[in-house]
Coordinates of C-alpha atoms and ligand atoms in Angstrom, one line a residue:
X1 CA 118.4 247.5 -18.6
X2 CA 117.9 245.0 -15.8
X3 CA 117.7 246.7 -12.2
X4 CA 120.4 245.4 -10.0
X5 CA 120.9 247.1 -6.5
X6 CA 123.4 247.0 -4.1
X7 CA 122.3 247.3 -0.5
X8 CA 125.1 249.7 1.4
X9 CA 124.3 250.2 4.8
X10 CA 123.1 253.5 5.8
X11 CA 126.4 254.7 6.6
X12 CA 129.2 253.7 5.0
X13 CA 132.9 253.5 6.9
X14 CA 135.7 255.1 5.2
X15 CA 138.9 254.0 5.3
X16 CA 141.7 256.9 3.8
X17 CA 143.0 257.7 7.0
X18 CA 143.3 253.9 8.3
X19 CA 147.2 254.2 8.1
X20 CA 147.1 257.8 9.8
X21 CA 145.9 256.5 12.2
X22 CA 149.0 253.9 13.3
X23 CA 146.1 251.2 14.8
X24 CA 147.8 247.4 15.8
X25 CA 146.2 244.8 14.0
X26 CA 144.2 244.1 17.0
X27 CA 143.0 247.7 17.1
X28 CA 142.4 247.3 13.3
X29 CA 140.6 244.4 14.3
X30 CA 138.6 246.5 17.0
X31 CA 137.6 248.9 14.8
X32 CA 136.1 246.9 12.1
X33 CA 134.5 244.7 14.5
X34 CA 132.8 248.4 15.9
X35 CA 131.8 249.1 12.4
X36 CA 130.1 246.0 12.1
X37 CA 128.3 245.9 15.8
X38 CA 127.0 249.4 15.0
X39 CA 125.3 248.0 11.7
X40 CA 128.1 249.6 9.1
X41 CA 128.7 247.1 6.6
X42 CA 130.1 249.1 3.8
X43 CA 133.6 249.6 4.1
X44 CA 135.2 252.2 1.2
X45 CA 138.7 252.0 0.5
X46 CA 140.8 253.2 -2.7
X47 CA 143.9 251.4 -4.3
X48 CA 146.1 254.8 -3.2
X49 CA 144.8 255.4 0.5
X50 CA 148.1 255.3 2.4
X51 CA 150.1 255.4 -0.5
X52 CA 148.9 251.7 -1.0
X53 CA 148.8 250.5 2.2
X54 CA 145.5 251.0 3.5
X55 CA 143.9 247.7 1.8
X56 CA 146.6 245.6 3.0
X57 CA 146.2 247.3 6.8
X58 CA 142.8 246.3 6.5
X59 CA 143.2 242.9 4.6
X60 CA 145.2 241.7 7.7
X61 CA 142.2 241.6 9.5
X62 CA 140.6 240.0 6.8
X63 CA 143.3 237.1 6.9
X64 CA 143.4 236.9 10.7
X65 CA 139.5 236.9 11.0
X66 CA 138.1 235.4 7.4
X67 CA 134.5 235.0 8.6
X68 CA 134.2 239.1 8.8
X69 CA 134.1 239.0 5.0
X70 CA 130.6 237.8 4.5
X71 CA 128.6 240.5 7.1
X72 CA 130.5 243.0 5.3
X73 CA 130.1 245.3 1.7
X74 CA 133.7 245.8 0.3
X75 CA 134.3 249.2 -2.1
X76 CA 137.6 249.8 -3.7
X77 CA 138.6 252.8 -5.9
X78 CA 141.1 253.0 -9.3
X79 CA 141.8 254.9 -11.9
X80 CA 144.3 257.7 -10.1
X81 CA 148.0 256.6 -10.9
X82 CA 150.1 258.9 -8.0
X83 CA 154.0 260.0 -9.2
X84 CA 157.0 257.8 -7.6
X85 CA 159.7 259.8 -6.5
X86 CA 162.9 258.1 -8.1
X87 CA 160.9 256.3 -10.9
X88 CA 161.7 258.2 -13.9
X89 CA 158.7 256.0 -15.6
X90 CA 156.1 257.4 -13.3
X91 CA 157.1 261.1 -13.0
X92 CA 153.7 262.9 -13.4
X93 CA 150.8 262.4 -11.1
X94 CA 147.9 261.1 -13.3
X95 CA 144.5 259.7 -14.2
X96 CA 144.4 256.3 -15.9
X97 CA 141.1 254.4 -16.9
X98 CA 142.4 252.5 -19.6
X99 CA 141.3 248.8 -19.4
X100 CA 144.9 247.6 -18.6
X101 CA 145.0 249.8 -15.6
X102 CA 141.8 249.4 -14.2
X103 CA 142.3 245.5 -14.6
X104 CA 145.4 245.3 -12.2
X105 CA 144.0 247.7 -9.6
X106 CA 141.3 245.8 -9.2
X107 CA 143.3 242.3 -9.1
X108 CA 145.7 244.2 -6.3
X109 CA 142.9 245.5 -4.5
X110 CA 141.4 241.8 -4.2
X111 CA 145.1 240.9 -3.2
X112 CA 145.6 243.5 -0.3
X113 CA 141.8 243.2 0.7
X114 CA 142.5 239.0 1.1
X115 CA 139.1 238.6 -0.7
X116 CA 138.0 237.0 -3.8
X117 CA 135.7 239.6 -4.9
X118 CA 135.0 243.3 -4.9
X119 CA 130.9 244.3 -3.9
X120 CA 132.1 247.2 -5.8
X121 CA 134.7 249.2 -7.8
X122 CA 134.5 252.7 -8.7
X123 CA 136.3 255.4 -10.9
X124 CA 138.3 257.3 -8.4
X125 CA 137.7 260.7 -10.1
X126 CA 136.8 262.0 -13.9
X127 CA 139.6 261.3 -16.3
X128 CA 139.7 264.0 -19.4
X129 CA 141.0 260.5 -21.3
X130 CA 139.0 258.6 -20.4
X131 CA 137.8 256.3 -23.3
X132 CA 134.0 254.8 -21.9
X133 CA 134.5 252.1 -24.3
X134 CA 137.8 250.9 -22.8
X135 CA 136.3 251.2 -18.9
X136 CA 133.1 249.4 -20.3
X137 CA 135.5 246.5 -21.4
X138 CA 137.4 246.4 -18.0
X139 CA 133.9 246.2 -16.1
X140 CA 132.1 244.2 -18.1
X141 CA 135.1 241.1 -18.0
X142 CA 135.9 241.6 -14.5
X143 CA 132.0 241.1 -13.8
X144 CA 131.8 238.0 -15.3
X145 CA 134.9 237.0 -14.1
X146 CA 133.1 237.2 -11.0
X147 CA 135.9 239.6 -9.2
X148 CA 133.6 242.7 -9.2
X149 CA 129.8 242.7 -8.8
X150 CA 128.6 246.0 -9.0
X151 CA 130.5 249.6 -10.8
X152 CA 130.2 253.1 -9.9
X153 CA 132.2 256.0 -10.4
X154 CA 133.3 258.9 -8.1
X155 CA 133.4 262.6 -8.8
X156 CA 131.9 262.6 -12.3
X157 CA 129.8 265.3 -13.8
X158 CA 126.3 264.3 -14.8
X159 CA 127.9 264.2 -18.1
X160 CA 130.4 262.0 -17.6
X161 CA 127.9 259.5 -15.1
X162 CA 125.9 259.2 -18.7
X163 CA 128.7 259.5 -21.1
X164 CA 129.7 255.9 -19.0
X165 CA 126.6 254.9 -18.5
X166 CA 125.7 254.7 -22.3
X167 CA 128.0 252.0 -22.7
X168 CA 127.4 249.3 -19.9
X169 CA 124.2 247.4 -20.3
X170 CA 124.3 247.2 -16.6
X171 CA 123.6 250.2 -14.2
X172 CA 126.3 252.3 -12.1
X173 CA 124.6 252.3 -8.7
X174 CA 127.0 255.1 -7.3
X175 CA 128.5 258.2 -7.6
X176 CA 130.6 259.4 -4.8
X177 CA 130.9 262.9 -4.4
X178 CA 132.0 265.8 -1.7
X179 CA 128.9 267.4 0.3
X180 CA 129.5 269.3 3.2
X181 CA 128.3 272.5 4.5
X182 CA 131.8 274.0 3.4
X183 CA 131.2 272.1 -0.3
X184 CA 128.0 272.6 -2.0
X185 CA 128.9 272.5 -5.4
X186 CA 126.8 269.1 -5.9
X187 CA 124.0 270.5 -5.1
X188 CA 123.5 272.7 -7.6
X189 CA 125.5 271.3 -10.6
X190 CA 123.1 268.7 -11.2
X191 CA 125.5 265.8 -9.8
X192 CA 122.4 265.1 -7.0
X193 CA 119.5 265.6 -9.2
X194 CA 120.4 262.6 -11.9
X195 CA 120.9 260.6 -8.7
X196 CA 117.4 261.5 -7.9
X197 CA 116.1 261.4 -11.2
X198 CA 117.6 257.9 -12.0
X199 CA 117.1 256.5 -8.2
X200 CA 120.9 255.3 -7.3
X201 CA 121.7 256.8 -3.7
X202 CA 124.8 258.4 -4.1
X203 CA 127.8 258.4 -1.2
X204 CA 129.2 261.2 0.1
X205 CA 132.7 262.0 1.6
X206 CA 134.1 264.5 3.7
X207 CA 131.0 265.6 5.5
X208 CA 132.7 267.2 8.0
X209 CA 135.0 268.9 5.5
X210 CA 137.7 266.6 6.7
X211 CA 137.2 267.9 10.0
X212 CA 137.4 271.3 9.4
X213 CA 134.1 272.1 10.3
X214 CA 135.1 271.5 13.9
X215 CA 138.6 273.2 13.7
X216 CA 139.0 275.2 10.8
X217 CA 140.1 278.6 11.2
X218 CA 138.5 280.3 8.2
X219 CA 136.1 282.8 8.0
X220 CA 133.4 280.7 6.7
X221 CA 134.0 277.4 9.2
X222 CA 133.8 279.8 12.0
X223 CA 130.3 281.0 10.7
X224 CA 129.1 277.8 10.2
X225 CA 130.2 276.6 13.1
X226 CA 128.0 279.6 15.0
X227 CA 124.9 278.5 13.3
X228 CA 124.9 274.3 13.7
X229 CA 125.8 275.2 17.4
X230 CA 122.7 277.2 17.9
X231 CA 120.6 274.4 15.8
X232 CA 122.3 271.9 17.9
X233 CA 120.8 273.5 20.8
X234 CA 117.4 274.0 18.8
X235 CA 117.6 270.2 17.8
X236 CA 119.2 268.8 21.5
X237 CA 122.1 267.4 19.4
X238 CA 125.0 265.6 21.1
X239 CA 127.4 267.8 18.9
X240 CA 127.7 269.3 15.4
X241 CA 128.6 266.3 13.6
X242 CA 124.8 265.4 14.1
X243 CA 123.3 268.7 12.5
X244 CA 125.7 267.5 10.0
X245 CA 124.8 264.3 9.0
X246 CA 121.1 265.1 9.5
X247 CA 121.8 268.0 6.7
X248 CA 123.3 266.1 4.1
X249 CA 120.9 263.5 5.3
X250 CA 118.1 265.5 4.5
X251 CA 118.4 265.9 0.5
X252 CA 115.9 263.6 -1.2
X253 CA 118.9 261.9 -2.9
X254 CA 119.0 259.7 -0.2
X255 CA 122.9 259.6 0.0
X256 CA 125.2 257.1 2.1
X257 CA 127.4 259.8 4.6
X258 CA 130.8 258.3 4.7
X259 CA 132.3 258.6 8.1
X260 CA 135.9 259.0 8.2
X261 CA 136.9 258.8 11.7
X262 CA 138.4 256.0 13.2
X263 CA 137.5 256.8 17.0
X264 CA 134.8 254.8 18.4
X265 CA 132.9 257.6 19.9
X266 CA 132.9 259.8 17.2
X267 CA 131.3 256.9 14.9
X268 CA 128.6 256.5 17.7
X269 CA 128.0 260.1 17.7
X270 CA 127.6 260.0 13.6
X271 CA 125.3 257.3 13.8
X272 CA 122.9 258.4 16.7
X273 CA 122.4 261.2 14.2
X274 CA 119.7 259.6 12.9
X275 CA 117.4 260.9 15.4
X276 CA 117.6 264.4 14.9
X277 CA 115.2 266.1 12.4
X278 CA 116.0 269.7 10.5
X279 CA 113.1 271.7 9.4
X280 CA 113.9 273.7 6.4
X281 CA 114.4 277.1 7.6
X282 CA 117.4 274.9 10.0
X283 CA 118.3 273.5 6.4
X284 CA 118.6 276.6 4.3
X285 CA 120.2 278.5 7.7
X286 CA 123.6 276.1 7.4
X287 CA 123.0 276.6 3.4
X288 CA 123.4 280.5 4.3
X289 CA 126.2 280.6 6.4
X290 CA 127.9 278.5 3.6
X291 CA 127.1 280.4 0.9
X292 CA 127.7 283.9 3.0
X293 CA 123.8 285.0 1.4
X294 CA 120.4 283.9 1.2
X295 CA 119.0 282.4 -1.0
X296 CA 118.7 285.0 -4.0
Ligands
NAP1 P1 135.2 263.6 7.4 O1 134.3 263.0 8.3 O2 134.8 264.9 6.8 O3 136.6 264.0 8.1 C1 137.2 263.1 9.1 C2 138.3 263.8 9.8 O4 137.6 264.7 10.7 C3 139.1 262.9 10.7 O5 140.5 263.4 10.6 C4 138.5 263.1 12.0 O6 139.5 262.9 13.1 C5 138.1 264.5 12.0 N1 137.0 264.7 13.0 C6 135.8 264.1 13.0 N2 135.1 264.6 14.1 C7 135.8 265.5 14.6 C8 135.7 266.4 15.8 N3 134.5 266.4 16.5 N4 136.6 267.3 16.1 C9 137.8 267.3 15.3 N5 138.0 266.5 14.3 C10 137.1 265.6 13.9 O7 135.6 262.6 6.3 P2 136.9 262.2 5.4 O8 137.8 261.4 6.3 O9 137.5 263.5 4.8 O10 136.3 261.4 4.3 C11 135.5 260.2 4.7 C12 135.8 259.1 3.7 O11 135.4 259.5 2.4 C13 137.3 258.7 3.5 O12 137.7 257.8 4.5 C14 137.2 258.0 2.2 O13 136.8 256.7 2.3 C15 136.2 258.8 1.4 N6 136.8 259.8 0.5 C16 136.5 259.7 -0.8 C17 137.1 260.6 -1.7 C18 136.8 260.5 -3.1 O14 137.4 261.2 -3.9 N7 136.0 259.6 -3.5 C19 137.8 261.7 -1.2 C20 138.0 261.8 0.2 C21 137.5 260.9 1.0 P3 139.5 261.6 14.0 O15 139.9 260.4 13.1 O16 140.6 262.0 15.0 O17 138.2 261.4 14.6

């Protein structure tokens, strides 16, 4: 199997939130053009982010401002099929990575994106029907159709990465999963290790727990939020967010952090994260307070 790789930038910028966050299309415009500036190329979206809208919201941009297309990595997401309230033929939220399905998300992402082609498209999450034989089809003729250069999924077990992975004679270069100091569970499941073990960096959303590591309530936010304050002060962090990123940073999976804000100063403060070093007694400390015990 031939080696291709896909260069994301360090950090990736997400985009879920884009139509939260009620931006002009000159704000839109702002923001993408911070991205860039600040070296973020890889932009991740999903066909359902906004209930649909989020592409488009950022395609504008796209269609007011062409040239940004080429400095940038485009990521799109299918496979979840959401429930329309009135539409008696779509009653049920659902999975759906039939080759039919995975075929017209990816034409409507190119649509609402204004671009010709996807860097890459990944399975939005694990589907219990999911025939690899049929998604193998849908990647392998919208690759050389030239619509979608690289594949990936999001969410899968190790199981499911291989189960996938046995039928492409290309590599999947990602898996996106959920790390956070409040959501472990892929670093001991085995989700990082095949990572590591076949050398694709995986991405990672929700680093902050969707912010709840700053304002969450909880019993174990509050505990974790005691201990990356005192290894901010340890580390002379600006704020937690950069313990953060430097601990999922740190596993030797190399992932891409997703950063999910849409404020300019908060993306600065993610990315000057860089600088700031854990040891691993720091590491296993935030590993402690998730878990509520050491290490056994
Ligand atoms: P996140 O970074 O964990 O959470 C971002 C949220 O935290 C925003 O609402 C942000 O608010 C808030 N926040 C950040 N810093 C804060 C602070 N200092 N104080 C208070 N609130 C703060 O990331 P996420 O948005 O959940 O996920 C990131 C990206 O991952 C998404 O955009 C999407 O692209 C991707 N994702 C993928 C999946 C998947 O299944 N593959 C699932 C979820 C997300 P402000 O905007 O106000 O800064």
């Amino acid at each position: 199997m031939s080696k291709i790789t896909l260069a994301l930038s360090e950090f990736v910028a997400g985009f879920w939130r884009l139509a939260d966050w009620q931006l002009s299309l000159t704000a839109r415009r702002q923001l993408i053009e911070t991205y860039l500036n600040l070296g973020v190329s890889s932009m991740d979206h999903a066909d359902i982010y906004g209930g649909h809208t989020c592409e488009s919201l950022f395609g504008d941009v796209l269609k007011q401002a062409p040239h940004l297309r080429d400095g940038m990595t485009l990521i799109s997401k299918c496979g979840i099929r959401p429930a329309i309230i009135g539409d008696t033929s779509r009653y049920v939220n659902h999975y759906d990575t039939g080759r039919d399905h995975i075929m017209h998300s990816a034409e409507h992402s190119l649509t609402n994106l204004a671009t010709d082609y996807l860097d890459l498209l990944l399975i939005h999450r694990p589907d219990p029907l999911m025939d690899a034989d049929e998604v193998a089809e849908a990647f392998v003729a919208l690759r050389q159709s030239g619509k979608v250069r690289h594949f990936g999924v999001s969410n899968f077990s190790p199981a499911q990465f291989s189960l996938l992975q046995s039928r492409l004679d290309f590599p999947l270069v990602t898996n996106q999963v959920e790390l956070s100091p409040m959501s472990m569970s892929v670093l001991h499941d085995g989700t990082l290790d095949l990572c590591q073990q076949l050398k694709i960096r995986p991405m990672l959303w929700s680093c902050l727990g969707g912010g709840n590591l700053m304002t969450g309530v909880g019993e174990k936010a509050i505990r974790l939020r005691g201990v990356l304050e005192h290894i901010k002060q340890q580390t002379g962090a600006a704020d937690i967010s950069q313990v953060v990123y430097a601990w999922v940073r740190m596993h030797p999976s190399r992932p891409h952090p997703i950063i999910g804000s849409g404020k300019p100063e908060r993306i600065a403060m993610a990315l000057a994260s860089d600088k700031i070093k854990l040891d691993r007694q720091q590491w296993f400390s935030i590993w402690q307070a998730s878990t509520g015990h050491s290490v056994p």
